[in-house]
Amino acid sequence: MLDKQYDAKAYEDAIYDLWEKAGAFKADANSDKPPFTISMPPPNATGTLHLGHAVMLALEDIMIRHRRMKGYETLYLPGTDHAAIATESVVIKKVKEEEGIPNPRSLGREKLVEKIAHFVEKSQGTIRSQVRKMGTSCDWSREGYTMDPALNRCVNETFKKMYNDGLIYRAERVINWDVALQTTLADDEVEHVEREGVLYTFEYLTAEQTGGEPILVSTSRPETKLGDAALAVNPDDKRYQHLIGKDFEVQWPSGQTIRVTVIADHEVDAEFGSGVVGITPFHSKIDYDMWLRHRDDITAEPIHVIDEQGKITKNIKGFEGLSVFKAREKFVEELRESGRLKEEKKYAQQISISYRSKKPVEPLPKLQWFVDVNKKVVDWKGQKMSLKEVMLEVVKSKDVTILPDRFEKIYFHWIENLQDWCISRQIWWGHRIPVWHNNEEVYVGNQAPEGEGWTQDEDTLDTWFSSATWTWSTLLDPEKATDPSLSLEEIFKQSPDYQKFHSTQVLETGYDIIFFWVARMILVTTYMTGSVPFETVYLHGLIRTRDGSKMSKSKPETCIDPLEVIEQYGADALRMSMVVGNGPGNDTRLYDEKIKGYRNFTNKLWNASRFVLGIFEEKGITEAPELDLENLSDADEWILGKLNKVVVETDNSLMEYKIGEAGQLLYDFVWNDFCDWYLELSKGDKQNLAVLHHVLKNILTLLHPIMPFVTEQIWSQLPGVDGMLIRADFPTPLEGEFEGGAVELMIEMVSSIRSMRSENKIEAAQKIPVTIYGGSIVENVERNKEDIIRLARISELTLHASGEKMPGAAADVVSGVEIYIPLEGLVDTEKEKERLEKEIANLKKYIAGLSGKLSNENFVKNAPEAVVVGEKEKLAEAEEKLGKMEEQIKNL
């Protein structure tokens, strides 16, 4: 028998341990069942579980458990990510603080990498145990890690193949430099935030130099003008036609002299500022590209103005060693004193910051490794395509489906504008670039070449380069993957997991990393394996606060720790609260009361199951009673019909990844149909033990993918079931039609009577007289008369086919049935009328205020959309309430 109360802490760890020891999560590569595979997006090996992980794990586990119960051979492959930049930053900080070493890199590469690896090894256990807390049924025997030797082989093979195909090249380009972390960043690792900036306008060329008006230039970064190589104008701007192609010597107040050529380029906005922009090739990607286009026309060579530390270089005399901001202050002050500064204007400026350090990014010229996304060397469906074209084609052809499909437009826009991918990073932790140099010679491979004088490239690969191989590299036989005598094609053929489980079926991840990871996985996997990495991309939204704000570490009060929630309310309540009513791509709000509500649902299920199991125990039921479909009450027919419908709809919803819909269907069926109505109708001699058993058994199996712990515990006490619930089959509907109309009508009538009692302030415990005119369906009403009397707390029920309308009575009509509650003696009509009139007067004032606000065009135009929608909802609710009160006045 179940305990009186459900205590999640008392059961969840033990149940998970039971599943794991029984091998319930293990996949069989030799199975004949159709495969269903999800590769878990690997959390940082040194991280802790946060809500983003929690919603991801919940959704993935629901998909896996459902398909497992449907008869698929499921593989849910877990793992962790070495998280190069993040992990190295953490360890460097730790070494500084705990070991007192101001520059941890002074330890040397080998020793620092050893410390990082040791730190990761100690930390991995934390994230593993936290993933288990969510109830995640992943195959731990196949756990991957992005720094595993097998994965390193795959990363090196990918680099080597791309290099040999001419897709990877090394060049000096202006890249995104993270000054704080001292490494490059890919374009999609740069965030753009709006901050207040100053637009400085100053005299660049004098009237004497131009032979007419002086040339003014506007910029938010005047310090970079010290390294300009050109001035650019729009070729259609008539003001500057006479200057195009001319060279000018510019002397700044500090004595620094530069030489600039005036060039014409259609990229210049003639309407911005003076229509003239200074071109600093080495400190702006736009300027660099423009310099490349006009390189032959520009006299001066570009100058390095800012170094890797964010300081001014020795090339700029009088400013060397200054920070960017100090140099800006100094230069602006010199311009001001010389009279050349004409305007300083504050404006909203877009600033590029690092997604990791959150510090400003400096565009700097550096020798880096890149992946060419435009070269047509990839064999795909009988054509030679570029990586970019393949990435577009697989989504357009629906080889990869993105849910929700509105994100396809965003994906296409991003891919169409994709530039070559900078894959080298100036850190030590990660996959070292498999390139060796010997003077001018270059060797690319898995191992160092033979001979003297070879040194390996110092840089490591972008983390996304290695994690882009995740869906297939983790499925290779680890021994064969590290055997240098085997080619990658041979390893593919000799790896049963790869043959069975790739391509995977679903990638579930947050919509905020569609470009970081999703696109990279498609790029690398299609290129290396000739197949897509996954068939469906399910993008979940952000978890937000009660008022819709983004949870932020800078505001700890807005954050919810999933581990604390699990400790307090249980994993099942957390899983339900994150998925019910929520669809792919939509942000969802999470707050304490919402989670408590699903904890209450867990308790409701527990108590209802305890009630049913108590009946079985009392009746001595030890095996599953056999259903007799020929002898069913109206209530039995109704609940079996409802169950059939919810089985089909839940299965369809889960198959179509409409998990939020499935959760809502089950919540409504369990709470309303089963607990509130069927159990109430199954009192005393009306109990059909076989139907009770059948419905409870199906509820547990239906709910199991979403609420695995509580359902498994109840299942263990259910008579006549074999084995664990995790291995049970997903329900199928009973054959036949079930008539539930009479009970549906009875429920509507009881609900109506309860509603009228509440509206007229009649005590819930007080029994009342009721008159019902049943019309043509009076016999259906008669059949359930006793239940209506009991559930609606009726002292006397008068039932006729028809009759006169009753004055002074609360009245309602449901499905053609008239219901009257005589109010005389139950309600002080005069006092009630007086109360209602006051409330109506106040409500009309409230409605007038809302209507006035919504008829104000300025309010509707300027207020946030959510606020306007909220006000409209308030108005609709108030108007509905007014209508009901006016009807009550009439009844009185």
PDB file of N, CA, C and O in Angstrom, residues 37 164 308 366 457 490 636 672 701 714:
ATOM      1  N   THR A  37      17.151   8.084 -31.674  1.00  0.00           N
ATOM      2  CA  THR A  37      18.377   8.530 -31.006  1.00  0.00           C
ATOM      3  C   THR A  37      18.347  10.021 -30.723  1.00  0.00           C
ATOM      4  O   THR A  37      17.958  10.812 -31.585  1.00  0.00           O
ATOM      5  N   ASN A 164      42.897  19.324 -46.940  1.00  0.00           N
ATOM      6  CA  ASN A 164      43.248  18.698 -48.226  1.00  0.00           C
ATOM      7  C   ASN A 164      42.285  19.102 -49.337  1.00  0.00           C
ATOM      8  O   ASN A 164      42.657  19.152 -50.508  1.00  0.00           O
ATOM      9  N   GLU A 308      46.938  43.576 -28.767  1.00  0.00           N
ATOM     10  CA  GLU A 308      46.116  42.509 -28.186  1.00  0.00           C
ATOM     11  C   GLU A 308      45.693  42.796 -26.745  1.00  0.00           C
ATOM     12  O   GLU A 308      44.748  42.198 -26.238  1.00  0.00           O
ATOM     13  N   LYS A 366      45.040  39.450 -37.546  1.00  0.00           N
ATOM     14  CA  LYS A 366      45.857  38.364 -37.001  1.00  0.00           C
ATOM     15  C   LYS A 366      45.908  37.221 -38.001  1.00  0.00           C
ATOM     16  O   LYS A 366      44.974  37.017 -38.787  1.00  0.00           O
ATOM     17  N   ASP A 457      51.496  23.669 -34.298  1.00  0.00           N
ATOM     18  CA  ASP A 457      50.834  24.967 -34.217  1.00  0.00           C
ATOM     19  C   ASP A 457      50.387  25.221 -32.781  1.00  0.00           C
ATOM     20  O   ASP A 457      49.878  24.320 -32.100  1.00  0.00           O
ATOM     21  N   GLU A 490      36.590   3.148 -42.674  1.00  0.00           N
ATOM     22  CA  GLU A 490      36.623   1.794 -42.098  1.00  0.00           C
ATOM     23  C   GLU A 490      36.074   1.808 -40.675  1.00  0.00           C
ATOM     24  O   GLU A 490      35.366   0.883 -40.259  1.00  0.00           O
ATOM     25  N   ASP A 636     -18.878   4.321 -16.395  1.00  0.00           N
ATOM     26  CA  ASP A 636     -17.812   3.488 -16.962  1.00  0.00           C
ATOM     27  C   ASP A 636     -17.646   3.778 -18.451  1.00  0.00           C
ATOM     28  O   ASP A 636     -16.529   3.932 -18.953  1.00  0.00           O
ATOM     29  N   ASN A 672      -9.512  16.431 -13.710  1.00  0.00           N
ATOM     30  CA  ASN A 672     -10.946  16.684 -13.872  1.00  0.00           C
ATOM     31  C   ASN A 672     -11.752  15.408 -14.087  1.00  0.00           C
ATOM     32  O   ASN A 672     -12.639  15.071 -13.301  1.00  0.00           O
ATOM     33  N   THR A 701       0.870   4.831 -17.348  1.00  0.00           N
ATOM     34  CA  THR A 701       1.712   4.659 -18.537  1.00  0.00           C
ATOM     35  C   THR A 701       1.714   5.934 -19.397  1.00  0.00           C
ATOM     36  O   THR A 701       2.741   6.310 -19.957  1.00  0.00           O
ATOM     37  N   ILE A 714       3.958   4.249  -7.971  1.00  0.00           N
ATOM     38  CA  ILE A 714       2.566   3.769  -7.880  1.00  0.00           C
ATOM     39  C   ILE A 714       2.420   2.445  -8.624  1.00  0.00           C
ATOM     40  O   ILE A 714       1.771   1.513  -8.150  1.00  0.00           O
TER      41      ILE A 714
END
